[in-house]
CSV table of C-alpha atoms in Angstrom, one decimal:
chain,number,residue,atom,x,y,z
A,1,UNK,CA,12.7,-18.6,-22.8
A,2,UNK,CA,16.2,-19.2,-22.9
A,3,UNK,CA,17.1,-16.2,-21.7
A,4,UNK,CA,14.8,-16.6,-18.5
A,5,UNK,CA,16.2,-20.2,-17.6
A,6,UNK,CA,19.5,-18.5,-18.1
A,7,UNK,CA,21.7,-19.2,-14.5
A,8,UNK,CA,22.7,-15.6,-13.6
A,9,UNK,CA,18.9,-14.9,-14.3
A,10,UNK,CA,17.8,-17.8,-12.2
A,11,UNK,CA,20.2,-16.8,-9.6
A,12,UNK,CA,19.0,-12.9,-9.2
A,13,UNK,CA,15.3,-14.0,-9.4
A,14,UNK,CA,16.0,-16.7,-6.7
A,15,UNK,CA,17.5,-14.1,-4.2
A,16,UNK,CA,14.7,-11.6,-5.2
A,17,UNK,CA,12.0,-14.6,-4.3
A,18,UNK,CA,14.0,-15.0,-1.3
A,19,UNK,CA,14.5,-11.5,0.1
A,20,UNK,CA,10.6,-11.0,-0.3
A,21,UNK,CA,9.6,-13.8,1.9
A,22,UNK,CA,5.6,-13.9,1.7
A,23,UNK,CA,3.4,-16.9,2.7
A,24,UNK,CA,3.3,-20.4,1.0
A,25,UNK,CA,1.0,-21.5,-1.9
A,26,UNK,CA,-1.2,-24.1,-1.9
A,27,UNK,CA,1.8,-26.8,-1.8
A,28,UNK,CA,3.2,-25.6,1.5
A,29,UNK,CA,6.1,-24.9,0.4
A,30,UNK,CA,8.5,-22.0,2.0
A,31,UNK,CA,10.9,-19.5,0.4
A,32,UNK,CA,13.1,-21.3,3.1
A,33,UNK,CA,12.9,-24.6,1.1
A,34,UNK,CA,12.9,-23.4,-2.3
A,35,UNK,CA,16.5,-23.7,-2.8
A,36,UNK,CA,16.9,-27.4,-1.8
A,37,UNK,CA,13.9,-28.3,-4.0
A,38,UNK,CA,15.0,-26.7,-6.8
A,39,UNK,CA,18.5,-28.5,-6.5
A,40,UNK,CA,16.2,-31.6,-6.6
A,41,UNK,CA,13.9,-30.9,-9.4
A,42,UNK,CA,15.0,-28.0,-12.0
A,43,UNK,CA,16.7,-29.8,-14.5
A,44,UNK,CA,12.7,-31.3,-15.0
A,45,UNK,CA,11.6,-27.7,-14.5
A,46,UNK,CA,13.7,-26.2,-17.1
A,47,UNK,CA,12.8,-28.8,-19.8
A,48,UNK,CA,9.3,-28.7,-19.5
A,49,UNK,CA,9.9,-24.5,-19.5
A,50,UNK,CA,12.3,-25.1,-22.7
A,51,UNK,CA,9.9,-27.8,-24.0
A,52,UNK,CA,6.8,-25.6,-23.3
A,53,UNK,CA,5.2,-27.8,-21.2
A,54,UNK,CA,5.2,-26.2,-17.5
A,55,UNK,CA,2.1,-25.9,-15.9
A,56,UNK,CA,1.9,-23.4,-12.5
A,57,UNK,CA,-0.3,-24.6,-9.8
A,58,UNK,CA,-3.3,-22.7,-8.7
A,59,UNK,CA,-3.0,-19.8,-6.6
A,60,UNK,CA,-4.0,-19.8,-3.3
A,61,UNK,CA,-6.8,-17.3,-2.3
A,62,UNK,CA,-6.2,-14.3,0.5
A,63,UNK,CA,-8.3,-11.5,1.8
A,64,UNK,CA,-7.2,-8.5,3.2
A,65,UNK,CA,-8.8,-5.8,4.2
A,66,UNK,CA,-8.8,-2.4,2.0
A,67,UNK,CA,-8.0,0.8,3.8
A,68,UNK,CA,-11.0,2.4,2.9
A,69,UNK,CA,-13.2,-0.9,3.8
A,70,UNK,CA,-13.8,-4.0,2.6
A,71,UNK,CA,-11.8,-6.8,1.6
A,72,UNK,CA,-9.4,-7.1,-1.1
A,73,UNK,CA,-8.5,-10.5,-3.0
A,74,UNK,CA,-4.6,-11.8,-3.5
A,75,UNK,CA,-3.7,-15.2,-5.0
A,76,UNK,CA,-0.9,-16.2,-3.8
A,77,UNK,CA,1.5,-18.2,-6.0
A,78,UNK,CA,3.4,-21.4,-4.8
A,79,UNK,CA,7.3,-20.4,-4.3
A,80,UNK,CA,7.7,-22.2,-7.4
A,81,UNK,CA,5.5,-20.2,-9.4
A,82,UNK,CA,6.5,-17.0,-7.8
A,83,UNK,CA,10.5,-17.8,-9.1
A,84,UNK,CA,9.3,-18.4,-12.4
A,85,UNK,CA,7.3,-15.6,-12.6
A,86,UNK,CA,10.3,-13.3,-10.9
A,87,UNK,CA,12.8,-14.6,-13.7
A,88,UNK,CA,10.0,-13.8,-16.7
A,89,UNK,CA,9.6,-10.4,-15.1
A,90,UNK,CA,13.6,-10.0,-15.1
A,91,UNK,CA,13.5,-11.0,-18.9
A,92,UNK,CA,10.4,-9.5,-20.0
A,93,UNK,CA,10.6,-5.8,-18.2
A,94,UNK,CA,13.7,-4.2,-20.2
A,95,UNK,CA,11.9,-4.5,-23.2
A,96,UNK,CA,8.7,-2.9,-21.9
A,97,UNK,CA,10.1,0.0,-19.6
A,98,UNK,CA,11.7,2.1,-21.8
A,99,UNK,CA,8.6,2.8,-23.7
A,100,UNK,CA,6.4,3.0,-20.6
A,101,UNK,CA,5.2,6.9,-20.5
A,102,UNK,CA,6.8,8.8,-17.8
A,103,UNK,CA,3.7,10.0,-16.2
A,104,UNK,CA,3.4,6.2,-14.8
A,105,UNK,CA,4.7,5.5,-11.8
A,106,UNK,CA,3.3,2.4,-10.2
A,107,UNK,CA,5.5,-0.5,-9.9
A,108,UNK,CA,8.4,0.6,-11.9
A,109,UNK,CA,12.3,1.0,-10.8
A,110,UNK,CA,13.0,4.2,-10.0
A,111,UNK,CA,9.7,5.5,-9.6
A,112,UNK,CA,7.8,6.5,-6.6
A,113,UNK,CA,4.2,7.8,-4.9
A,114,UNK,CA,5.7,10.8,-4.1
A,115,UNK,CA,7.2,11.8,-7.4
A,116,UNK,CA,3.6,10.9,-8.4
A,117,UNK,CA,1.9,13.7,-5.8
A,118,UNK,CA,4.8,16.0,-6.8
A,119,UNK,CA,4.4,16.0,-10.7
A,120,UNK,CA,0.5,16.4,-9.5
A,121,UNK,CA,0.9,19.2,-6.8
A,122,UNK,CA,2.9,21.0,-10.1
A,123,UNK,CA,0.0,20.6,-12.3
A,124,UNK,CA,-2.3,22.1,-9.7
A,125,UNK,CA,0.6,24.7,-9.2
A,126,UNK,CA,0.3,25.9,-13.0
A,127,UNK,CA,-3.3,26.6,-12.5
A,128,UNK,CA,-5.0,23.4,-12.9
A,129,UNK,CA,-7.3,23.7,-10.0
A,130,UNK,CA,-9.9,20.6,-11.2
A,131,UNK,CA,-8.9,17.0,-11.3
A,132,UNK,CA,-10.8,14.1,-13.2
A,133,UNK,CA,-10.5,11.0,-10.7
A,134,UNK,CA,-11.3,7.7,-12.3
A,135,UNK,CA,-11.5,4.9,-10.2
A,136,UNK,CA,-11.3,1.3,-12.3
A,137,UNK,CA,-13.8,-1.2,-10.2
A,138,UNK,CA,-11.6,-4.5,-9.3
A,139,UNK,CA,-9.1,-3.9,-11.9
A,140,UNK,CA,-6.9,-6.5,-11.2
A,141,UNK,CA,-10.1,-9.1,-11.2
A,142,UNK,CA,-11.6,-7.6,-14.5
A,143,UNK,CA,-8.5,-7.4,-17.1
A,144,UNK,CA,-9.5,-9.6,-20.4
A,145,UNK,CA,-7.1,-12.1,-21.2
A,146,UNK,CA,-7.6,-11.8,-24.9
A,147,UNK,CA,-6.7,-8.1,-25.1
A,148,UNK,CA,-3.8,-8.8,-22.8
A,149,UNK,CA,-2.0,-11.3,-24.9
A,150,UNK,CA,-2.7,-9.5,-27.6
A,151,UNK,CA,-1.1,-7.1,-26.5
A,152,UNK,CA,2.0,-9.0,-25.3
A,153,UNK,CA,2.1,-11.1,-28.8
A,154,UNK,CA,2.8,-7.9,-30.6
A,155,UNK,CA,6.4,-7.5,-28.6
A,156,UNK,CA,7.1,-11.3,-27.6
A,157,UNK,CA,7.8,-13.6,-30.5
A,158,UNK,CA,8.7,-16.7,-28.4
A,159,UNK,CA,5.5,-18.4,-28.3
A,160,UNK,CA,6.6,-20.6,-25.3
A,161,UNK,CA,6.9,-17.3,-23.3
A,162,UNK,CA,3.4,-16.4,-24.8
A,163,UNK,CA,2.1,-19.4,-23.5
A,164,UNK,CA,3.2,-19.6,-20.1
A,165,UNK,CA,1.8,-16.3,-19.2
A,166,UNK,CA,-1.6,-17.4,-20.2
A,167,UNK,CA,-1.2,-20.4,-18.3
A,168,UNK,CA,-0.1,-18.1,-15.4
A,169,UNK,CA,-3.8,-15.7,-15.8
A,170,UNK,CA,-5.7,-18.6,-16.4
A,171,UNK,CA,-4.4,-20.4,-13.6
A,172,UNK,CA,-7.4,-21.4,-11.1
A,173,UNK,CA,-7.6,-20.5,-7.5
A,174,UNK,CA,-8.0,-22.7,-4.4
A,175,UNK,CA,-11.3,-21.6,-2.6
A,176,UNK,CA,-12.9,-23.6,0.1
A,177,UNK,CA,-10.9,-27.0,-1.2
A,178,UNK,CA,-11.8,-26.7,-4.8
A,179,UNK,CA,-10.0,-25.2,-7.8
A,180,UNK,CA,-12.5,-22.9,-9.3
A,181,UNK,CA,-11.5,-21.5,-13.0
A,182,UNK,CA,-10.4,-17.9,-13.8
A,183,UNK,CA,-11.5,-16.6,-17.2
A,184,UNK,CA,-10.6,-13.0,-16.6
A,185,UNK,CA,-8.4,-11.0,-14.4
A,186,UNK,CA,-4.5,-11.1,-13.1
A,187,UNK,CA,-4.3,-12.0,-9.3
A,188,UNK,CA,-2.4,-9.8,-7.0
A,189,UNK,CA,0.1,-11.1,-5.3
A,190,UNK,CA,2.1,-12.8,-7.8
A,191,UNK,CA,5.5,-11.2,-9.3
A,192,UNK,CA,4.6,-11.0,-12.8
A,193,UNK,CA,0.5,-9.2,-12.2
A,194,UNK,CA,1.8,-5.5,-11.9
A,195,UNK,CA,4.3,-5.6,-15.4
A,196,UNK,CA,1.0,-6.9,-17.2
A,197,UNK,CA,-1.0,-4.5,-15.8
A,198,UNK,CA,1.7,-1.2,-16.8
A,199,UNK,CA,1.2,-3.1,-20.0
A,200,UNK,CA,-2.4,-3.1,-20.7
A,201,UNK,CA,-3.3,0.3,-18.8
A,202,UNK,CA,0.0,1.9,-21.0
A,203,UNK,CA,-2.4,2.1,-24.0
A,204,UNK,CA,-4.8,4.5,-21.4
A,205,UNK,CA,-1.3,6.6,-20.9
A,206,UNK,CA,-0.7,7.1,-24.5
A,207,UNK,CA,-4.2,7.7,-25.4
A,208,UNK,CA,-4.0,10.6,-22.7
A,209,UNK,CA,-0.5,12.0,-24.0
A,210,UNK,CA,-1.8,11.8,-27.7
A,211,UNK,CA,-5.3,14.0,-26.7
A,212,UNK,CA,-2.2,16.3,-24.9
A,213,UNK,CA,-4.2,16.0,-21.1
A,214,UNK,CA,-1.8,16.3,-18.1
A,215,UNK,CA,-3.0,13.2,-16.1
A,216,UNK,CA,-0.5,11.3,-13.1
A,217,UNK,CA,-1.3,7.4,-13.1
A,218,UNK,CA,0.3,4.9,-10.3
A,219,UNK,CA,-0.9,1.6,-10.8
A,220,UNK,CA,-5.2,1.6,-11.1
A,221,UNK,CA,-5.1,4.9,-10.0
A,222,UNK,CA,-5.6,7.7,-12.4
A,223,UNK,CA,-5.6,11.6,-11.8
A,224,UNK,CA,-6.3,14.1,-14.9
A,225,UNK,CA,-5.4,17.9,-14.1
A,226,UNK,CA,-7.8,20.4,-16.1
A,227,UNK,CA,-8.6,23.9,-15.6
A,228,UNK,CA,-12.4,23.8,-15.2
A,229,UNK,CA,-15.5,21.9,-14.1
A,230,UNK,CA,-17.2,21.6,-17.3
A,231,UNK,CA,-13.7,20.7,-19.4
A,232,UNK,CA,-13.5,17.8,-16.6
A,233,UNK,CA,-17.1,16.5,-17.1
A,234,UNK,CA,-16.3,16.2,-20.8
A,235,UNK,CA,-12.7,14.3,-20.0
A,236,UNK,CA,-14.7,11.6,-17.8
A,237,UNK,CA,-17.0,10.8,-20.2
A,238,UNK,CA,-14.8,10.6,-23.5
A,239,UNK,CA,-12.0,8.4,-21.1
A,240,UNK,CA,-14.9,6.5,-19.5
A,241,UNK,CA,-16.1,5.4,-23.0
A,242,UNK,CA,-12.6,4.7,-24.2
A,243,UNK,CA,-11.7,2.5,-21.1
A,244,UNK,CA,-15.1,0.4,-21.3
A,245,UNK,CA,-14.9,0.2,-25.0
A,246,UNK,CA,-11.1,0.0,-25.9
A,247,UNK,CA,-9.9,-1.7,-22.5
A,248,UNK,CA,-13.1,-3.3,-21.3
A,249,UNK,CA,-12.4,-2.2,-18.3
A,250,UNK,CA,-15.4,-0.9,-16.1
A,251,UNK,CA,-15.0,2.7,-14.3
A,252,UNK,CA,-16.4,2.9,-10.7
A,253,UNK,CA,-18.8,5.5,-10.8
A,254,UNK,CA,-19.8,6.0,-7.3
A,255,UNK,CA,-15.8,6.4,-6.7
A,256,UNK,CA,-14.9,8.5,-9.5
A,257,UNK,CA,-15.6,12.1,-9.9
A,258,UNK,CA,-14.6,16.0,-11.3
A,259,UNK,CA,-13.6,17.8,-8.1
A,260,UNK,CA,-11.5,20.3,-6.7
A,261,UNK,CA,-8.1,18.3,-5.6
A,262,UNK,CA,-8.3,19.2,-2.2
A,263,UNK,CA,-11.5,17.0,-2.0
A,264,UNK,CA,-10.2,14.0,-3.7
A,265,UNK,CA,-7.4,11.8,-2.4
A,266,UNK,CA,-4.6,10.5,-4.4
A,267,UNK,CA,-2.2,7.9,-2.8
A,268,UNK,CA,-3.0,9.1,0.5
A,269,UNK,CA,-2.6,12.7,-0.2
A,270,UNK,CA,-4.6,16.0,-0.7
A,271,UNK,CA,-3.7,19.0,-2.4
A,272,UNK,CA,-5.1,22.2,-1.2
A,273,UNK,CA,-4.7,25.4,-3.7
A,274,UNK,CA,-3.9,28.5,-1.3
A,275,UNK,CA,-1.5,31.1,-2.9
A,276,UNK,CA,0.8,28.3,-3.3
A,277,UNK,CA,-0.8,25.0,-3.8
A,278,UNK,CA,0.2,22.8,-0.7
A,279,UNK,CA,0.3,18.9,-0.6
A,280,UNK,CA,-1.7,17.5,3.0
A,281,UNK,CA,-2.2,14.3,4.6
A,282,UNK,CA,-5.3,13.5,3.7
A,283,UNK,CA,-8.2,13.1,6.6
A,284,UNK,CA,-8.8,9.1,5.6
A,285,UNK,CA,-5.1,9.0,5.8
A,286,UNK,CA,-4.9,10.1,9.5
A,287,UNK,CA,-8.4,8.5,10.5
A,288,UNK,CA,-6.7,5.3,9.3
A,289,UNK,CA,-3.9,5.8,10.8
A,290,UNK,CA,-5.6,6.5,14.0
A,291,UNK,CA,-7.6,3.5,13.8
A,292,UNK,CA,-4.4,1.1,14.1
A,293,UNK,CA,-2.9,3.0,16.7
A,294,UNK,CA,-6.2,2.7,18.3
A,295,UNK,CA,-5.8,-1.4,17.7
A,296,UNK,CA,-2.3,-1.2,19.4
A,297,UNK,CA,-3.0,0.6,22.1
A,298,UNK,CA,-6.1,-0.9,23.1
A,299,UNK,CA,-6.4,-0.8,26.9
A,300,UNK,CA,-7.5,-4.6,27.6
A,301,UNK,CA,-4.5,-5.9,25.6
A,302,UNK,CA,-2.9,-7.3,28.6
A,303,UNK,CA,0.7,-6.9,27.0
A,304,UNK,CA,3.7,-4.6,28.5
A,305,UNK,CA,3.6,-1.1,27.7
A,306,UNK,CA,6.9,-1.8,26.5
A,307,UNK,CA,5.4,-4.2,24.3
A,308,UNK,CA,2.6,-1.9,22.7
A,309,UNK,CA,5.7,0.7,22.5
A,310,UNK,CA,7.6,-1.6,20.2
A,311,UNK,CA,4.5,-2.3,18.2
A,312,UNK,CA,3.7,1.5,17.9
A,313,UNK,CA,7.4,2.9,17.2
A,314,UNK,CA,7.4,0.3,13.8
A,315,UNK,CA,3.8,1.4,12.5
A,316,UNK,CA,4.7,5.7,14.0
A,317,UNK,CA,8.1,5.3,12.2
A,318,UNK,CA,7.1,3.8,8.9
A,319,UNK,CA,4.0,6.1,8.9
A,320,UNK,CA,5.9,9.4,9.1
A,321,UNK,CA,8.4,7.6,6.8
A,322,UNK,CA,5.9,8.0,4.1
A,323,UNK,CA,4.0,11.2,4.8
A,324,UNK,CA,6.8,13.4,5.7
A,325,UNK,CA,6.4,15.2,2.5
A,326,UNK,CA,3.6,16.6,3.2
A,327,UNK,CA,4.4,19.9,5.2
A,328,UNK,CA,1.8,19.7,8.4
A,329,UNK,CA,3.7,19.4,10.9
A,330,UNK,CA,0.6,20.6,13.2
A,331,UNK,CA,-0.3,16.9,12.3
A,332,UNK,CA,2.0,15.4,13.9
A,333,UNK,CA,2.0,17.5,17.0
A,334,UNK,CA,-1.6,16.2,17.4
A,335,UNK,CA,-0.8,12.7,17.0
A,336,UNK,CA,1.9,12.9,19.6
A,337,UNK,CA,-0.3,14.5,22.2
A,338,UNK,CA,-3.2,12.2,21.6
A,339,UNK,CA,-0.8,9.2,21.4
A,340,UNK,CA,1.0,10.0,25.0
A,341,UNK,CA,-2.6,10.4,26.2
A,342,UNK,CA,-3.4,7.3,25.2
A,343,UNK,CA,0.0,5.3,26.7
A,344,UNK,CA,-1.1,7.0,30.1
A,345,UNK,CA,-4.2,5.6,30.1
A,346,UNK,CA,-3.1,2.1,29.1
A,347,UNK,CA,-0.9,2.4,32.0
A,348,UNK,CA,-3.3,3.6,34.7
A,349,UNK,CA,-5.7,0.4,33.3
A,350,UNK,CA,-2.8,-2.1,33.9
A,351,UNK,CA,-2.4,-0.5,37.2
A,352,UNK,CA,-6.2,-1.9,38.2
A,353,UNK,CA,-7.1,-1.2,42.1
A,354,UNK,CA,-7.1,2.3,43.5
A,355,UNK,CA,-4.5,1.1,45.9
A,356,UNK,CA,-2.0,0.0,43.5
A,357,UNK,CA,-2.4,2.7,41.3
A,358,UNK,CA,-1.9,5.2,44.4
A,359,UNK,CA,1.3,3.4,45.7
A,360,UNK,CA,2.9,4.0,42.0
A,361,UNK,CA,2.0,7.1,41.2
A,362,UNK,CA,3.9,7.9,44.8
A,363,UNK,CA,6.7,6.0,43.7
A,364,UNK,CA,6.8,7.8,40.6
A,365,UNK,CA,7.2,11.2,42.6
A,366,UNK,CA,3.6,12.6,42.5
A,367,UNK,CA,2.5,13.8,46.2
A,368,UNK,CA,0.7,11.8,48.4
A,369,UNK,CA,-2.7,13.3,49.0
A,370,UNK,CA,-2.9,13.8,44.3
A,371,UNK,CA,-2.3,10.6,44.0
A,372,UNK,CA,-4.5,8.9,46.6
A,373,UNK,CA,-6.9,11.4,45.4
A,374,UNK,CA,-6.3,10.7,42.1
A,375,UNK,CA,-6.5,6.8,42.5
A,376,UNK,CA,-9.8,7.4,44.7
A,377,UNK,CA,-11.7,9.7,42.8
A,378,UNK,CA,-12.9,7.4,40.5
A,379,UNK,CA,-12.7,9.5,37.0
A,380,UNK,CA,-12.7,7.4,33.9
A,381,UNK,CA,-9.6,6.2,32.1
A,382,UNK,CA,-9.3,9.0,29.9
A,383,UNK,CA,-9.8,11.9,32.2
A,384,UNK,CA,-7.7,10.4,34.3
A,385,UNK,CA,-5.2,10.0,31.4
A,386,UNK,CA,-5.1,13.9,31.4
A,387,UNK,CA,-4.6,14.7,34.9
A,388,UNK,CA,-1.5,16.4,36.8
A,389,UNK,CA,-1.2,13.3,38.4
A,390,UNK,CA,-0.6,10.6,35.1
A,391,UNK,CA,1.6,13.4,33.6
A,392,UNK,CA,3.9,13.9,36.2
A,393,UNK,CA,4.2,10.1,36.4
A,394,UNK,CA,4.1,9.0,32.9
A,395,UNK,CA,6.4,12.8,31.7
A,396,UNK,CA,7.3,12.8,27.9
A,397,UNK,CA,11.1,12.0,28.7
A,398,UNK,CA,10.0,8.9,30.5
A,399,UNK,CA,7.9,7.6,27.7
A,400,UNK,CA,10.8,8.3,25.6
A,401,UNK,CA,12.8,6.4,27.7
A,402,UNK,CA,10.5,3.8,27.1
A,403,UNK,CA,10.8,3.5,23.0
A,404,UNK,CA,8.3,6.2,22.5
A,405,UNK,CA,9.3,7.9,19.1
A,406,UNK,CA,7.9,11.3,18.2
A,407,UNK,CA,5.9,12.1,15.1
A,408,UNK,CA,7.0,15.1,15.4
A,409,UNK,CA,10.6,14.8,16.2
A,410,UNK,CA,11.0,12.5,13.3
A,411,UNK,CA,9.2,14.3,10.7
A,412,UNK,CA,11.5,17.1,12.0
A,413,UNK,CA,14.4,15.1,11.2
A,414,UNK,CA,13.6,13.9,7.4
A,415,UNK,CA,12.5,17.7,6.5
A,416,UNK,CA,15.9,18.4,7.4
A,417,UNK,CA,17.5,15.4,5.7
């Protein structure tokens, strides 16, 4: 514990708290203001840490939606909580990551999702052509306490440090006014839940090395290559009964299966085996990412198309950002096309009346009797997204010119990078 109230520790995990931002806890409280309160009130902080007295607040409770549907649950931390839990974390994750197995790669420095499709795509590469894909249902909301500090108690001596984690898993959570009790589980959302989860679900990875399996894990989410249907059957079963039995953690399933890769999807990736096994976007992946471009490009927004361009170029960029890797670039011509189609029609709905809509596309250069009959004709939004008229008015340079950025042009530029 002395090590975590240390100053340069304090000081690291403060600007780490900081830089991360996030929304307030059930106190109110800010990342803003967290450095003038704890100029106030640490020296009481750090004796009841030394003294092992601390006790965090509750978390407060947040829902987001999943990507493949429904709704996920974070507990949010106060600020406090989330600085004490960032300097334990500093402390605590040199002695755990060095034994960590490399075939792990959520959460950890100097890992990434795409080193975790890569070391899979080379598994399907060798000839592994069937992958075992477990699915743990509400992981985060299901891990035992007991097991976990069990765990932790045979590498931490300091029983104050002992002590405070528990505190921080057992802390309750704010729901509808009233502090309701957690007896299981490690909220998402607070520093500290992703080191104790590597920790428990490390004893899955070295149970896979030791039975010699080729398996990629990141985070919950764990792939196991094998060479045939019937040798992947038997690998569910035996890991199923080890996770329920050893980990008491429950295995979805309806999610989970023995498939070829290309059907399955791992961290938004597919892997088709051609001659040479190929890493894809995956169809959720696009359909997703359809779906929020579909939400910023919505026609009754009522916001500038330079607006909904600004909005589109941060999700486009970030998207492509992350999926470059995967060489379609067929993809991304699609997406452009459909996306420009879809800026022209938002246009020609701001546009409203006939009249108006004629007099710009004039100004814009198109000839008189297109666009009057254009305007006039009455076709719906979308046709009239794809006509001579829009495209001559609305050209790809233009829309450039406006802060469109191309999926295409971009992926064009990382492959080359």
């Amino acid at each position: 514990m002395e090590e975590v109230v240390a100053g340069i520790n304090l000081r690291r995990a403060l600007r780490r708290v900081q830089g991360n931002k996030g929304s307030a806890g059930i106190d109110g409280m800010t990342t803003g203001t967290l450095a003038d309160y704890l100029r106030q009130e640490w020296p009481r902080l750090r004796e009841e840490l030394l003294g092992g007295s601390y006790r965090p607040q509750a978390v407060r409770r947040v829902e987001i939606p999943k990507p493949e549907g429904g709704m996920r649950q974070l507990g949010i931390p106060t600020v406090v909580d989330r600085f004490i839990q960032q300097a334990l974390l500093q402390v605590r994750s040199p002695l755990y990551e060095p034994t960590f197995s490399p075939h792990s790669y959520g959460f950890r420095k100097g890992k990434s999702a795409h080193q975790a499709v890569a070391e899979a795509h080379g598994y399907v590469a060798a000839g592994r052509g069937w992958v075992v894909d477990l699915d743990l249902e509400k992981f985060f909301d299901r891990v035992n306490h007991d097991l976990l500090m069990g765990r932790l108690a045979k590498r931490i001596g300091d029983k104050r440090v002992l002590r405070l984690v528990r505190r921080y898993l057992e802390a309750g959570v704010l729901l509808n006014g009233v502090v309701v009790e957690r007896v299981e589980g490690t909220p998402q959302g607070g520093p500290l839940s992703p080191l104790l989860a590597n920790i428990l679900l490390d004893e899955l990875d070295k149970e896979l090395e030791g039975r010699g399996h080729r398996f990629v894990r990141y985070a919950d989410d764990c792939n196991i290559y094998v060479r045939s249907r019937r040798a992947g059957e038997r690998v569910m079963v035996s890991v199923t009964r080890f996770l329920e039995r050893k980990l008491r953690l429950k295995v979805n399933a309806a999610k989970s299966a023995v498939a070829r890769p290309r059907e399955r999807t791992f961290l938004g990736f597919c892997i088709r085996e051609k001659q040479e096994p190929q890493v894809e976007i995956a169809h959720d992946s696009i359909w997703r990412a359809k779906q929020t471009i579909r939400r910023i490009t919505k026609r009754n927004r009522g916001v500038s198309l330079e607006r909904v361009l600004a909005e589109l170029r941060t999700f486009t960029d970030g998207w492509v950002g992350y999926f470059w890797r995967a060489r379609t670039p067929s993809v991304y011509q699609r997406l452009d096309k459909w996306i420009r189609r879809r800026l022209r029609c938002y246009q020609w709905k701001q546009w409203k009346r006939p009249r108006t809509r004629a007099r710009a596309l004039v100004k814009a250069g198109v000839g008189r009797w297109l666009a009057w009959g254009t305007a006039y004709d009455g076709p719906g939004l979308w046709r009239a997204a794809g006509s001579p008229a829009l495209t001559r008015a609305l050209p790809n340079r233009l829309l450039v010119g406006l802060g469109f950025h191309s999926l295409y042009e971009r992926y064009q530029a990382l492959a080359v990078s």
